[in-house]
């Protein structure tokens, strides 16, 4: 089977079918942002300070509160060992005392944020990411969750989404039950690939039985949704190994699957220098793998959500998409539209009112600011009207694959055709490629265009091509690296 021969249409009846056109994907794949925010994090400026963040929170209070229940992100940066493909902001150490120090500062930051948001501290969504959140001991996690509950008002379990990224290598069955008892109701498991040779090549040895046992424990403990992360394009991966991994994944039946394209950027991410170029699959083989995964997942009944995400049709994410409630934030797709996001921990990014702000990226700088009694905001951006407008356009395209032109004209005093004349002219080329359709009322992404939705959104990104304020890689905390990953 070659990639030229592949053209796949997902199962009829799926809420969001998808057409894989290898020739178009190969021709149009380029580097571009993942749009977990707009403007992207590489546009944040050091001119944005703690004071600007306070103003943003005060602005919410003046408007009568947050946009709804808050979303809270907690960053735990530590890992036991390094995975060679990793582009996250993490600290690899076996010295557990570092986590204890970090936790004391993290609690201080949570307390300060809790005070700032007092009177509007209802929480509908919580996400623990890293690094490896389960690097923390059971007892440390217990204390941290109790501290969070002291400062934020959690929605009841059946309403709130409380998720945690789990490294299956770090937890026992008992620990999984403990996490559920501590309040988490969703898990996402890092798997990447089940093949032992691939695992060896990326320094992440994770026996299949161990992963399956953690999934079973999560089901037994009553977690509402189990998600697994996979990566295609890793060293030693072939179409055959990918086929076998996919069969095992489908048999394990997770509710959600994230399938990421490995971005090999060794000049930005040091661990990636341990990966041999010769072990990486060629670009054409990667496309074959992607096609295979899409075909197998859709045949197994998974719905394509967007970007790199698939979900079972009855999963909340798929339901939210059908109902037009899907949203995109630094953790990817979310069912809680337009929530203000408070992010705590080193390098974490908040989205409050019309601002984005990012914490200090090194532990030293993060601790120093907290020692001074101020929140550790390092940089950010206040969105202007044009940013807000483009953010809505990009959000709609990423989450719903369509944009109602009338709804934009109702919300903003402009004629879409005039304001976006240059963008519409650019979109005509993508229309000829069959990726979008444009009429007076709708801009729609076609089945063929869905995999290339980032290319379509890039047309509306005013900042692409402008010089950046700061150029550095910070993947894993939502920030965009100097050179973006491939759109496919
Ligand atoms: S992939 Fe995850 S577990 Fe591995 S080094 Fe990166 S953050 Fe740590």
Short mmCIF file of C-alpha atoms and ligand atoms in Angstrom, two decimals:
data_model
loop_
_atom_site.label_atom_id
_atom_site.label_comp_id
_atom_site.label_asym_id
_atom_site.label_seq_id
_atom_site.Cartn_x
_atom_site.Cartn_y
_atom_site.Cartn_z
CA UNK A 1 0.00 0.00 0.00
CA UNK A 2 1.41 3.44 -0.85
CA UNK A 3 0.24 6.83 0.28
CA UNK A 4 -0.70 7.72 -3.34
CA UNK A 5 -3.26 4.96 -3.27
CA UNK A 6 -4.95 6.18 -0.13
CA UNK A 7 -8.06 8.23 -0.08
CA UNK A 8 -10.24 7.55 2.91
CA UNK A 9 -13.69 8.62 3.83
CA UNK A 10 -14.71 7.91 7.37
CA UNK A 11 -17.70 5.78 8.19
CA UNK A 12 -21.03 7.19 7.12
CA UNK A 13 -23.00 8.53 10.03
CA UNK A 14 -19.98 9.66 12.01
CA UNK A 15 -20.61 13.15 13.37
CA UNK A 16 -17.42 14.54 11.86
CA UNK A 17 -16.26 12.48 8.93
CA UNK A 18 -12.91 13.09 7.37
CA UNK A 19 -11.34 12.64 3.99
CA UNK A 20 -7.65 11.93 3.74
CA UNK A 21 -6.19 13.10 0.46
CA UNK A 22 -2.50 12.21 0.58
CA UNK A 23 -1.47 14.24 -2.47
CA UNK A 24 -3.03 17.45 -1.12
CA UNK A 25 -1.72 16.85 2.41
CA UNK A 26 1.81 16.32 1.08
CA UNK A 27 1.64 19.43 -1.11
CA UNK A 28 0.21 21.77 1.52
CA UNK A 29 1.80 20.54 4.74
CA UNK A 30 3.80 23.36 6.18
CA UNK A 31 4.93 24.58 9.58
CA UNK A 32 2.25 26.37 11.55
CA UNK A 33 0.78 27.09 14.98
CA UNK A 34 -1.53 24.66 16.77
CA UNK A 35 -3.78 27.57 17.83
CA UNK A 36 -4.27 26.62 21.44
CA UNK A 37 -4.37 30.40 21.71
CA UNK A 38 -4.63 33.36 19.36
CA UNK A 39 -2.40 35.32 19.28
CA UNK A 40 0.03 32.42 19.76
CA UNK A 41 2.32 32.41 22.79
CA UNK A 42 5.38 33.50 20.83
CA UNK A 43 3.63 36.89 20.52
CA UNK A 44 3.50 37.44 24.27
CA UNK A 45 5.57 40.35 25.49
CA UNK A 46 7.57 41.02 28.63
CA UNK A 47 5.82 44.44 28.75
CA UNK A 48 2.80 42.60 30.13
CA UNK A 49 3.29 42.35 33.86
CA UNK A 50 1.70 41.31 37.14
CA UNK A 51 -0.09 44.69 37.21
CA UNK A 52 -1.75 43.99 33.86
CA UNK A 53 -2.92 40.62 35.17
CA UNK A 54 -4.46 42.29 38.25
CA UNK A 55 -6.25 44.74 35.94
CA UNK A 56 -7.65 41.84 33.92
CA UNK A 57 -9.05 40.20 37.06
CA UNK A 58 -10.42 43.56 38.26
CA UNK A 59 -12.06 43.91 34.83
CA UNK A 60 -13.90 40.63 35.40
CA UNK A 61 -15.12 41.83 38.78
CA UNK A 62 -16.41 45.07 37.27
CA UNK A 63 -18.30 43.09 34.64
CA UNK A 64 -19.94 41.13 37.43
CA UNK A 65 -17.71 38.05 37.45
CA UNK A 66 -16.01 35.50 35.26
CA UNK A 67 -17.58 34.20 32.05
CA UNK A 68 -18.86 31.17 33.96
CA UNK A 69 -17.19 28.58 36.18
CA UNK A 70 -13.41 28.91 36.00
CA UNK A 71 -10.99 26.51 34.43
CA UNK A 72 -7.84 25.81 36.45
CA UNK A 73 -4.57 24.39 35.14
CA UNK A 74 -1.88 23.07 37.49
CA UNK A 75 1.60 22.47 36.08
CA UNK A 76 3.86 19.87 37.71
CA UNK A 77 7.17 20.05 35.84
CA UNK A 78 9.06 17.01 37.20
CA UNK A 79 9.82 13.69 35.49
CA UNK A 80 11.83 10.67 36.63
CA UNK A 81 13.46 10.01 33.28
CA UNK A 82 13.56 11.80 29.96
CA UNK A 83 11.73 10.61 26.86
CA UNK A 84 13.88 11.54 23.88
CA UNK A 85 11.01 12.90 21.77
CA UNK A 86 9.93 15.30 24.52
CA UNK A 87 9.39 19.00 23.78
CA UNK A 88 7.70 19.82 27.10
CA UNK A 89 8.84 22.24 29.73
CA UNK A 90 9.98 19.72 32.34
CA UNK A 91 12.69 19.07 34.92
CA UNK A 92 14.17 15.57 34.98
CA UNK A 93 15.25 14.65 38.50
CA UNK A 94 15.05 11.83 41.00
CA UNK A 95 15.58 14.22 43.87
CA UNK A 96 12.08 14.25 45.42
CA UNK A 97 12.93 17.12 47.75
CA UNK A 98 12.68 19.40 44.71
CA UNK A 99 9.00 18.53 44.42
CA UNK A 100 8.42 19.36 48.09
CA UNK A 101 9.95 22.84 47.63
CA UNK A 102 7.97 23.37 44.44
CA UNK A 103 4.74 22.39 46.17
CA UNK A 104 5.20 24.95 48.92
CA UNK A 105 5.53 27.73 46.32
CA UNK A 106 2.71 26.33 44.22
CA UNK A 107 0.41 26.42 47.24
CA UNK A 108 1.40 30.02 47.86
CA UNK A 109 0.48 30.90 44.28
CA UNK A 110 -2.84 29.02 44.55
CA UNK A 111 -3.63 30.94 47.72
CA UNK A 112 -2.90 34.27 46.03
CA UNK A 113 -5.02 33.40 43.00
CA UNK A 114 -7.81 32.17 45.28
CA UNK A 115 -7.81 35.52 47.09
CA UNK A 116 -7.85 37.43 43.81
CA UNK A 117 -10.79 35.41 42.52
CA UNK A 118 -12.72 35.44 45.77
CA UNK A 119 -16.43 35.82 45.05
CA UNK A 120 -15.98 34.26 41.60
CA UNK A 121 -14.00 31.13 42.41
CA UNK A 122 -16.46 28.50 41.16
CA UNK A 123 -14.52 25.87 39.29
CA UNK A 124 -15.95 23.76 36.44
CA UNK A 125 -12.76 22.35 35.07
CA UNK A 126 -9.39 21.33 36.47
CA UNK A 127 -6.44 19.90 34.60
CA UNK A 128 -3.14 18.64 35.99
CA UNK A 129 -0.40 18.56 33.36
CA UNK A 130 3.35 18.38 33.18
CA UNK A 131 5.98 17.02 33.26
CA UNK A 132 4.47 14.15 35.17
CA UNK A 133 1.75 15.14 37.67
CA UNK A 134 1.95 11.66 39.21
CA UNK A 135 5.58 12.39 40.11
CA UNK A 136 3.95 13.80 43.25
CA UNK A 137 3.34 11.20 45.94
CA UNK A 138 -0.17 10.15 46.87
CA UNK A 139 0.08 12.18 50.05
CA UNK A 140 1.40 15.29 48.28
CA UNK A 141 -1.46 15.07 45.79
CA UNK A 142 -3.98 14.66 48.58
CA UNK A 143 -2.70 17.79 50.30
CA UNK A 144 -2.56 19.75 47.08
CA UNK A 145 -6.15 18.89 46.18
CA UNK A 146 -7.29 19.82 49.70
CA UNK A 147 -5.48 23.15 49.31
CA UNK A 148 -7.18 23.77 45.96
CA UNK A 149 -10.59 23.03 47.50
CA UNK A 150 -9.87 25.56 50.22
CA UNK A 151 -9.39 28.31 47.66
CA UNK A 152 -11.73 27.31 44.83
CA UNK A 153 -15.28 26.07 44.87
CA UNK A 154 -15.40 22.81 42.91
CA UNK A 155 -18.56 21.98 40.93
CA UNK A 156 -20.05 18.60 41.95
CA UNK A 157 -18.31 15.56 40.47
CA UNK A 158 -21.05 14.90 37.92
CA UNK A 159 -20.80 18.46 36.55
CA UNK A 160 -17.09 19.23 36.76
CA UNK A 161 -14.32 17.93 34.52
CA UNK A 162 -11.32 17.09 36.67
CA UNK A 163 -8.53 15.56 34.65
CA UNK A 164 -4.97 14.45 35.18
CA UNK A 165 -2.20 13.27 32.88
CA UNK A 166 -0.90 9.93 34.12
CA UNK A 167 2.36 8.28 33.22
CA UNK A 168 1.36 4.60 33.57
CA UNK A 169 4.93 3.77 34.64
CA UNK A 170 4.47 5.80 37.81
CA UNK A 171 1.18 4.51 39.25
CA UNK A 172 -0.17 1.38 40.85
CA UNK A 173 -3.77 0.19 40.79
CA UNK A 174 -4.19 1.58 44.32
CA UNK A 175 -2.84 4.96 43.24
CA UNK A 176 -5.36 5.16 40.41
CA UNK A 177 -8.19 4.53 42.90
CA UNK A 178 -6.69 7.14 45.17
CA UNK A 179 -6.68 9.74 42.38
CA UNK A 180 -10.37 9.07 41.77
CA UNK A 181 -11.08 9.46 45.50
CA UNK A 182 -9.15 12.75 45.47
CA UNK A 183 -11.63 14.11 42.93
CA UNK A 184 -10.25 13.40 39.47
CA UNK A 185 -12.81 11.97 37.05
CA UNK A 186 -10.85 11.90 33.77
CA UNK A 187 -7.44 10.55 32.94
CA UNK A 188 -5.17 10.84 30.01
CA UNK A 189 -2.43 8.26 29.67
CA UNK A 190 0.82 8.77 27.82
CA UNK A 191 1.36 5.70 25.65
CA UNK A 192 2.95 6.92 22.38
CA UNK A 193 3.56 3.43 20.96
CA UNK A 194 3.25 -0.15 22.19
CA UNK A 195 6.19 -1.45 20.14
CA UNK A 196 9.18 -2.41 22.34
CA UNK A 197 11.80 -1.29 19.77
CA UNK A 198 10.16 2.10 19.38
CA UNK A 199 9.93 2.44 23.16
CA UNK A 200 13.61 1.65 23.45
CA UNK A 201 14.53 4.19 20.76
CA UNK A 202 12.72 6.96 22.66
CA UNK A 203 13.84 5.85 26.13
CA UNK A 204 10.34 5.17 27.35
CA UNK A 205 10.03 1.52 28.26
CA UNK A 206 6.41 0.95 29.15
CA UNK A 207 5.16 -2.63 28.95
CA UNK A 208 1.80 -3.01 27.30
CA UNK A 209 0.44 -5.02 30.23
CA UNK A 210 1.27 -2.13 32.58
CA UNK A 211 -0.68 0.38 30.46
CA UNK A 212 -3.65 -1.94 30.11
CA UNK A 213 -3.69 -2.59 33.86
CA UNK A 214 -3.81 1.17 34.55
CA UNK A 215 -6.67 1.57 32.06
CA UNK A 216 -8.56 -1.25 33.75
CA UNK A 217 -7.93 0.27 37.17
CA UNK A 218 -9.25 3.64 35.89
CA UNK A 219 -12.42 1.95 34.64
CA UNK A 220 -12.88 0.06 37.91
CA UNK A 221 -12.34 3.25 39.89
CA UNK A 222 -15.12 4.99 37.94
CA UNK A 223 -13.22 7.51 35.85
CA UNK A 224 -15.66 8.99 33.34
CA UNK A 225 -13.28 9.27 30.42
CA UNK A 226 -9.99 7.60 29.57
CA UNK A 227 -7.84 9.17 26.93
CA UNK A 228 -4.58 7.94 25.49
CA UNK A 229 -1.83 9.83 23.69
CA UNK A 230 -0.07 8.33 20.72
CA UNK A 231 2.65 9.69 18.45
CA UNK A 232 3.36 8.81 14.84
CA UNK A 233 6.71 9.52 13.19
CA UNK A 234 8.85 8.20 16.07
CA UNK A 235 12.18 6.44 15.47
CA UNK A 236 11.89 2.76 14.48
CA UNK A 237 8.21 3.12 13.69
CA UNK A 238 7.03 1.45 10.49
CA UNK A 239 3.65 0.92 8.94
CA UNK A 240 3.65 -2.57 10.39
CA UNK A 241 4.48 -1.55 13.96
CA UNK A 242 1.87 1.20 13.70
CA UNK A 243 -0.75 -1.27 12.52
CA UNK A 244 -0.05 -3.50 15.48
CA UNK A 245 -0.13 -0.60 17.93
CA UNK A 246 -3.42 0.63 16.47
CA UNK A 247 -5.00 -2.84 16.81
CA UNK A 248 -3.97 -2.92 20.48
CA UNK A 249 -5.23 0.62 21.08
CA UNK A 250 -8.61 -0.13 19.53
CA UNK A 251 -8.89 -3.36 21.53
CA UNK A 252 -8.17 -1.36 24.70
CA UNK A 253 -11.08 0.93 23.74
CA UNK A 254 -10.15 4.32 25.26
CA UNK A 255 -12.85 7.02 25.08
CA UNK A 256 -10.51 9.53 23.46
CA UNK A 257 -7.33 9.25 21.45
CA UNK A 258 -4.84 12.00 20.70
CA UNK A 259 -2.59 11.13 17.78
CA UNK A 260 0.31 13.55 17.55
CA UNK A 261 2.74 14.06 14.74
CA UNK A 262 6.29 13.84 16.09
CA UNK A 263 8.03 17.15 15.37
CA UNK A 264 11.77 16.55 15.23
CA UNK A 265 13.29 19.89 16.26
CA UNK A 266 16.59 18.95 17.92
CA UNK A 267 17.88 22.54 17.74
CA UNK A 268 15.06 23.50 20.10
CA UNK A 269 14.65 20.41 22.27
CA UNK A 270 17.85 18.92 23.61
CA UNK A 271 16.54 15.39 24.37
CA UNK A 272 15.69 14.99 20.69
CA UNK A 273 19.43 15.07 19.88
CA UNK A 274 19.56 11.49 21.21
CA UNK A 275 17.33 10.37 18.35
CA UNK A 276 19.22 9.19 15.27
CA UNK A 277 18.06 10.74 12.01
CA UNK A 278 18.55 7.35 10.35
CA UNK A 279 15.94 5.81 12.68
CA UNK A 280 13.22 8.29 11.75
CA UNK A 281 10.60 7.16 9.24
CA UNK A 282 10.66 9.13 5.96
CA UNK A 283 7.94 11.72 5.33
CA UNK A 284 6.02 9.45 2.96
CA UNK A 285 6.00 6.63 5.49
CA UNK A 286 4.64 9.05 8.10
CA UNK A 287 1.78 9.94 5.79
CA UNK A 288 1.05 6.25 5.29
CA UNK A 289 0.97 5.82 9.07
CA UNK A 290 -1.40 8.73 9.50
CA UNK A 291 -3.69 7.39 6.79
CA UNK A 292 -3.65 3.97 8.43
CA UNK A 293 -4.50 5.38 11.85
CA UNK A 294 -7.37 7.48 10.49
CA UNK A 295 -8.77 4.53 8.61
CA UNK A 296 -8.53 2.14 11.54
CA UNK A 297 -9.91 4.59 14.08
CA UNK A 298 -12.86 5.70 11.99
CA UNK A 299 -13.63 2.09 11.04
CA UNK A 300 -13.69 1.31 14.77
CA UNK A 301 -16.32 4.05 15.24
CA UNK A 302 -14.19 6.91 16.54
CA UNK A 303 -15.24 10.42 15.53
CA UNK A 304 -12.66 12.87 14.26
CA UNK A 305 -12.85 15.89 16.57
CA UNK A 306 -10.19 18.01 14.91
CA UNK A 307 -6.42 18.51 14.72
CA UNK A 308 -5.12 15.29 16.25
CA UNK A 309 -8.10 14.20 18.36
CA UNK A 310 -10.56 11.34 18.05
CA UNK A 311 -13.36 10.33 20.43
CA UNK A 312 -16.12 7.78 20.74
CA UNK A 313 -19.44 9.22 19.49
CA UNK A 314 -20.91 9.25 23.01
CA UNK A 315 -17.88 10.91 24.64
CA UNK A 316 -18.52 14.44 25.96
CA UNK A 317 -16.08 15.89 23.44
CA UNK A 318 -17.96 14.44 20.46
CA UNK A 319 -21.31 15.45 21.97
CA UNK A 320 -20.05 19.02 22.60
CA UNK A 321 -18.84 19.25 19.01
CA UNK A 322 -22.21 18.12 17.64
CA UNK A 323 -23.88 20.76 19.81
CA UNK A 324 -21.44 23.52 18.77
CA UNK A 325 -20.05 23.85 22.32
CA UNK A 326 -16.50 22.77 21.63
CA UNK A 327 -13.72 25.12 22.64
CA UNK A 328 -9.96 25.12 22.30
CA UNK A 329 -7.50 26.14 24.98
CA UNK A 330 -3.96 25.34 26.08
CA UNK A 331 -4.92 21.79 26.98
CA UNK A 332 -6.39 21.18 23.54
CA UNK A 333 -10.12 20.69 22.94
CA UNK A 334 -12.52 21.33 25.80
CA UNK A 335 -16.25 21.17 26.43
CA UNK A 336 -16.25 24.28 28.62
CA UNK A 337 -16.64 27.11 26.15
CA UNK A 338 -15.15 30.51 26.93
CA UNK A 339 -14.13 29.83 30.52
CA UNK A 340 -11.53 32.07 32.08
CA UNK A 341 -8.45 29.94 32.66
CA UNK A 342 -6.29 30.40 35.73
CA UNK A 343 -2.98 28.56 35.38
CA UNK A 344 -0.59 27.93 38.24
CA UNK A 345 2.93 26.57 38.29
CA UNK A 346 6.13 27.31 36.48
CA UNK A 347 5.63 28.38 32.81
CA UNK A 348 1.82 27.96 33.00
CA UNK A 349 -0.35 30.18 30.79
CA UNK A 350 -3.56 31.84 31.99
CA UNK A 351 -6.33 33.28 29.85
CA UNK A 352 -8.30 35.83 31.87
CA UNK A 353 -10.69 38.34 30.27
CA UNK A 354 -9.02 39.68 27.15
CA UNK A 355 -5.52 38.71 28.21
CA UNK A 356 -3.06 35.84 28.13
CA UNK A 357 -0.27 35.70 30.66
CA UNK A 358 2.54 33.25 31.21
CA UNK A 359 4.41 32.47 34.42
CA UNK A 360 8.18 32.49 34.75
CA UNK A 361 9.75 29.52 33.00
CA UNK A 362 12.56 28.65 35.39
CA UNK A 363 12.10 27.51 38.97
CA UNK A 364 14.54 30.19 40.20
CA UNK A 365 12.62 33.07 38.62
CA UNK A 366 9.28 31.53 39.63
CA UNK A 367 10.36 31.20 43.28
CA UNK A 368 11.96 34.66 43.32
CA UNK A 369 8.74 36.43 42.32
CA UNK A 370 6.70 34.50 44.87
CA UNK A 371 9.30 35.35 47.53
CA UNK A 372 8.66 38.99 46.66
CA UNK A 373 4.96 38.43 47.31
CA UNK A 374 3.83 38.90 43.70
CA UNK A 375 2.34 36.46 41.21
CA UNK A 376 5.10 35.07 38.97
CA UNK A 377 3.81 36.60 35.70
CA UNK A 378 6.67 36.89 33.20
CA UNK A 379 4.97 38.00 29.99
CA UNK A 380 1.64 38.13 28.23
CA UNK A 381 -0.59 40.06 25.89
CA UNK A 382 -3.74 42.15 26.05
CA UNK A 383 -5.89 41.39 23.04
CA UNK A 384 -7.13 44.29 20.91
CA UNK A 385 -10.43 44.20 19.01
CA UNK A 386 -8.80 42.77 15.90
CA UNK A 387 -7.19 39.98 17.97
CA UNK A 388 -10.53 39.13 19.58
CA UNK A 389 -12.28 39.00 16.22
CA UNK A 390 -9.61 36.79 14.66
CA UNK A 391 -9.59 34.59 17.76
CA UNK A 392 -13.32 33.88 17.30
CA UNK A 393 -12.85 33.11 13.61
CA UNK A 394 -9.97 30.70 14.32
CA UNK A 395 -11.81 29.08 17.26
CA UNK A 396 -14.89 28.45 15.14
CA UNK A 397 -12.89 26.95 12.29
CA UNK A 398 -10.81 24.75 14.61
CA UNK A 399 -13.77 23.49 16.66
CA UNK A 400 -16.78 23.48 14.32
CA UNK A 401 -15.14 23.48 10.87
CA UNK A 402 -17.49 26.27 9.85
CA UNK A 403 -18.06 29.93 10.45
CA UNK A 404 -21.32 31.83 10.22
CA UNK A 405 -20.44 35.13 8.55
CA UNK A 406 -23.72 36.64 9.82
CA UNK A 407 -22.82 35.82 13.43
CA UNK A 408 -19.54 37.72 13.09
CA UNK A 409 -21.31 40.70 11.50
CA UNK A 410 -23.84 40.69 14.36
CA UNK A 411 -21.10 40.70 17.00
CA UNK A 412 -18.84 43.24 15.28
CA UNK A 413 -19.69 46.42 13.33
CA UNK A 414 -18.11 45.36 10.05
CA UNK A 415 -18.78 43.75 6.71
CA UNK A 416 -16.93 40.45 6.72
CA UNK A 417 -16.23 40.61 2.98
CA UNK A 418 -14.59 44.02 3.29
CA UNK A 419 -12.71 43.50 6.55
CA UNK A 420 -11.28 40.17 5.43
CA UNK A 421 -10.98 40.96 1.71
CA UNK A 422 -7.29 39.98 1.59
CA UNK A 423 -7.92 36.77 3.55
CA UNK A 424 -10.87 35.80 1.34
CA UNK A 425 -8.67 36.30 -1.73
CA UNK A 426 -6.09 33.96 -0.18
CA UNK A 427 -8.78 31.42 0.68
CA UNK A 428 -9.78 31.19 -2.98
CA UNK A 429 -6.65 29.12 -3.65
CA UNK A 430 -7.61 26.73 -0.84
CA UNK A 431 -11.15 26.67 -2.23
CA UNK A 432 -9.73 25.54 -5.58
CA UNK A 433 -7.88 22.78 -3.74
CA UNK A 434 -11.24 21.70 -2.35
CA UNK A 435 -10.39 22.50 1.27
CA UNK A 436 -13.01 25.20 1.92
CA UNK A 437 -16.27 26.48 0.50
CA UNK A 438 -17.25 30.13 0.79
CA UNK A 439 -20.63 31.70 0.16
CA UNK A 440 -22.36 34.84 1.44
CA UNK A 441 -23.34 33.20 4.73
CA UNK A 442 -20.85 30.47 5.55
CA UNK A 443 -17.19 29.70 5.43
CA UNK A 444 -16.97 25.91 5.69
CA UNK A 445 -14.08 23.49 5.89
CA UNK A 446 -14.71 20.49 3.62
CA UNK A 447 -14.13 16.85 4.57
CA UNK A 448 -10.88 17.06 2.62
CA UNK A 449 -9.86 20.28 4.39
CA UNK A 450 -10.36 19.08 7.96
CA UNK A 451 -6.91 17.62 8.41
CA UNK A 452 -5.44 20.85 7.05
CA UNK A 453 -7.55 23.16 9.19
CA UNK A 454 -4.39 24.79 10.59
CA UNK A 455 -3.48 25.96 7.06
CA UNK A 456 -6.92 27.54 6.78
CA UNK A 457 -6.65 29.25 10.17
CA UNK A 458 -3.20 30.56 9.30
CA UNK A 459 -4.81 32.75 6.63
CA UNK A 460 -6.50 34.70 9.46
CA UNK A 461 -3.37 34.98 11.62
CA UNK A 462 -2.26 38.59 11.32
CA UNK A 463 1.01 37.92 13.13
CA UNK A 464 2.42 35.24 10.83
CA UNK A 465 5.27 36.79 8.93
CA UNK A 466 5.71 39.58 11.47
CA UNK A 467 8.91 39.48 13.54
CA UNK A 468 8.49 37.85 16.94
CA UNK A 469 9.05 39.57 20.25
CA UNK A 470 10.72 36.50 21.71
CA UNK A 471 11.90 33.36 20.05
CA UNK A 472 12.13 30.21 22.08
CA UNK A 473 10.59 26.79 22.33
CA UNK A 474 8.17 26.05 25.12
CA UNK A 475 6.01 23.24 23.88
CA UNK A 476 3.97 21.43 26.48
CA UNK A 477 2.79 24.58 28.14
CA UNK A 478 0.99 25.77 25.04
CA UNK A 479 3.72 28.11 23.87
CA UNK A 480 4.75 27.90 20.22
CA UNK A 481 8.34 27.19 19.31
CA UNK A 482 10.39 29.39 17.01
CA UNK A 483 9.70 26.96 14.21
CA UNK A 484 6.20 25.61 14.43
CA UNK A 485 5.47 21.92 14.00
CA UNK A 486 4.17 20.63 10.67
CA UNK A 487 0.46 21.14 10.10
CA UNK A 488 0.37 17.43 9.14
S1 LIG B 1 7.19 13.04 27.50
FE1 LIG B 1 6.22 13.41 29.48
S2 LIG B 1 7.18 11.90 30.84
FE2 LIG B 1 8.49 12.02 29.03
S3 LIG B 1 10.04 13.56 29.57
FE3 LIG B 1 8.40 14.62 28.50
S4 LIG B 1 7.05 15.40 30.10
FE4 LIG B 1 8.37 13.82 31.02
#
